[in-house]
Tab-separated table of C-alpha atoms in Angstrom:
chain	number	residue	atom	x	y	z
K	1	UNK	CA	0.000	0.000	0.000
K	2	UNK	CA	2.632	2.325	0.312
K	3	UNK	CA	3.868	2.947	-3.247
K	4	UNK	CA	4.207	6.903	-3.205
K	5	UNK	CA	7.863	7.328	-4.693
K	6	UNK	CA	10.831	7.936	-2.582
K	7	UNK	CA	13.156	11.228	-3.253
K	8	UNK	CA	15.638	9.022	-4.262
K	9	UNK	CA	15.403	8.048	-7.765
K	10	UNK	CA	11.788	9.113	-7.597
K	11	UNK	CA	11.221	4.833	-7.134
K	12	UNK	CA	8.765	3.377	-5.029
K	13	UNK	CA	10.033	2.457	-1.528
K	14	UNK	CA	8.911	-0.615	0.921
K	15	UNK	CA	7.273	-2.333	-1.777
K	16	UNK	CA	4.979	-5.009	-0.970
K	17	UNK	CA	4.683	-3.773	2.782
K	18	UNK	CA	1.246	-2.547	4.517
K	19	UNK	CA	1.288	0.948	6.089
K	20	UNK	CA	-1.915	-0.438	8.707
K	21	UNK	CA	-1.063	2.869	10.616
K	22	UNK	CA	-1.958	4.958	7.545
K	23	UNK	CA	-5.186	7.051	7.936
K	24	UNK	CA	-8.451	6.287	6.415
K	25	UNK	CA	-12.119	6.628	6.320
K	26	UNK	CA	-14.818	4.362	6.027
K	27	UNK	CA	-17.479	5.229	3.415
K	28	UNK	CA	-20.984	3.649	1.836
K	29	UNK	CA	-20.432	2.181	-1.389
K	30	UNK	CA	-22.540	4.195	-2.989
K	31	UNK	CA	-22.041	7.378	-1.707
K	32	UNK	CA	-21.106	8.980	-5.452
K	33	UNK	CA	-17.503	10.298	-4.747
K	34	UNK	CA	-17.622	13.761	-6.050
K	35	UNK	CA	-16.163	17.219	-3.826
K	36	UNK	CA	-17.501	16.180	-0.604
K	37	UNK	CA	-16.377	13.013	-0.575
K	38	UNK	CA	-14.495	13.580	2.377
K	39	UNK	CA	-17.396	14.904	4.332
K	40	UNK	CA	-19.141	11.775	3.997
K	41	UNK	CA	-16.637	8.700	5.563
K	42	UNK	CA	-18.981	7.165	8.715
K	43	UNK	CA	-16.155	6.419	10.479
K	44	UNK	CA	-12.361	7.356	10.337
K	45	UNK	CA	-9.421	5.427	12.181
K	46	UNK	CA	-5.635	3.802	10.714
K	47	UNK	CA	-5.861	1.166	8.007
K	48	UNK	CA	-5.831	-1.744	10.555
K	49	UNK	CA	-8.612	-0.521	12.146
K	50	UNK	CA	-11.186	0.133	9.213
K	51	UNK	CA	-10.332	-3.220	8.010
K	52	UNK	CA	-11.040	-4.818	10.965
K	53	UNK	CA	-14.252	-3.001	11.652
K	54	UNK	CA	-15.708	-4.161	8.484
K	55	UNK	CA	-14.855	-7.544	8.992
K	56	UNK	CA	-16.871	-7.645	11.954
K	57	UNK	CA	-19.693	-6.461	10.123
K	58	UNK	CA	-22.410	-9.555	9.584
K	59	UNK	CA	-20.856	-10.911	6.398
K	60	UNK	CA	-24.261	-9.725	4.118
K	61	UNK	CA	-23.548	-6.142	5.198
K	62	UNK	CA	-19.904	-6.174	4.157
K	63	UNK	CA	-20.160	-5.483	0.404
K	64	UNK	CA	-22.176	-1.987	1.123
K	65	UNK	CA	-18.988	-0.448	2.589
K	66	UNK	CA	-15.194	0.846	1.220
K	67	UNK	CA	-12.068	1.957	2.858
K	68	UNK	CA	-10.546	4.897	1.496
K	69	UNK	CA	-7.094	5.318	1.596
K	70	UNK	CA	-5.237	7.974	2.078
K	71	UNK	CA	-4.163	8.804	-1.302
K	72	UNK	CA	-7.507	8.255	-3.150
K	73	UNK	CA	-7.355	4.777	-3.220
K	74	UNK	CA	-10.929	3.010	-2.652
K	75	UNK	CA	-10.701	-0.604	-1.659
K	76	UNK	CA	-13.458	-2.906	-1.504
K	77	UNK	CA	-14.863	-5.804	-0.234
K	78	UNK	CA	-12.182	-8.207	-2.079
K	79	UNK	CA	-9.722	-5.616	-1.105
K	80	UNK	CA	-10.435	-5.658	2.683
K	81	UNK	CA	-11.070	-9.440	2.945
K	82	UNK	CA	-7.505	-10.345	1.423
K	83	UNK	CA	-6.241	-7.568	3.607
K	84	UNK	CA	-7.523	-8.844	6.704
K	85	UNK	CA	-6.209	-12.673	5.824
K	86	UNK	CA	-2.835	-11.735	5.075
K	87	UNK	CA	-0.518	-12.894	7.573
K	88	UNK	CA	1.388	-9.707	8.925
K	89	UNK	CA	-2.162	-7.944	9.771
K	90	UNK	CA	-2.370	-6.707	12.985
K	91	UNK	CA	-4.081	-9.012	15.505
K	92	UNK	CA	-5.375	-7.278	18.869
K	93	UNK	CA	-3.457	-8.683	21.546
């Protein structure tokens, strides 16, 4: 997730690694985007968090909700479920 390019050589640094600290917001899927998108995330926490939060979610109530990521990246339901399964994602303890 973290693929913004380093100063040096303008390259993308810490490829393949998960920023679960990064901000985001949790949003409707169908919101429609547009200027105020930001105005309308539900809830807002770290990456970790937002991912976990919709996992909780009754499985049929999943699908209605994104993550978006700092950066404008939206992910969805596929998105968050392979997030959540891989293996370095933060457990509570």
């Amino acid at each position: 997730m973290t693929d913004h390019p380093s100063t040096y050589h303008a390259g993308p640094e810490n490829v393949g690694r998960i920023d679960w600290d990064d901000r985001a917001s949790l949003h409707r899927k169908d919101d429609g985007h547009g200027v105020l998108d930001g105005a309308k995330g539900l809830r807002r926490g770290t990456l970790a968090e937002l991912v976990r939060h919709v996992q909780q979610l009754p499985e049929e109530e999943r699908g209605k909700y994104v993550i978006q990521k700092a950066g404008d990246h939206r992910l969805d339901r596929a998105e968050i479920e392979a997030l959540a399964a891989r293996d370095d994602f933060p457990r509570p303890g």
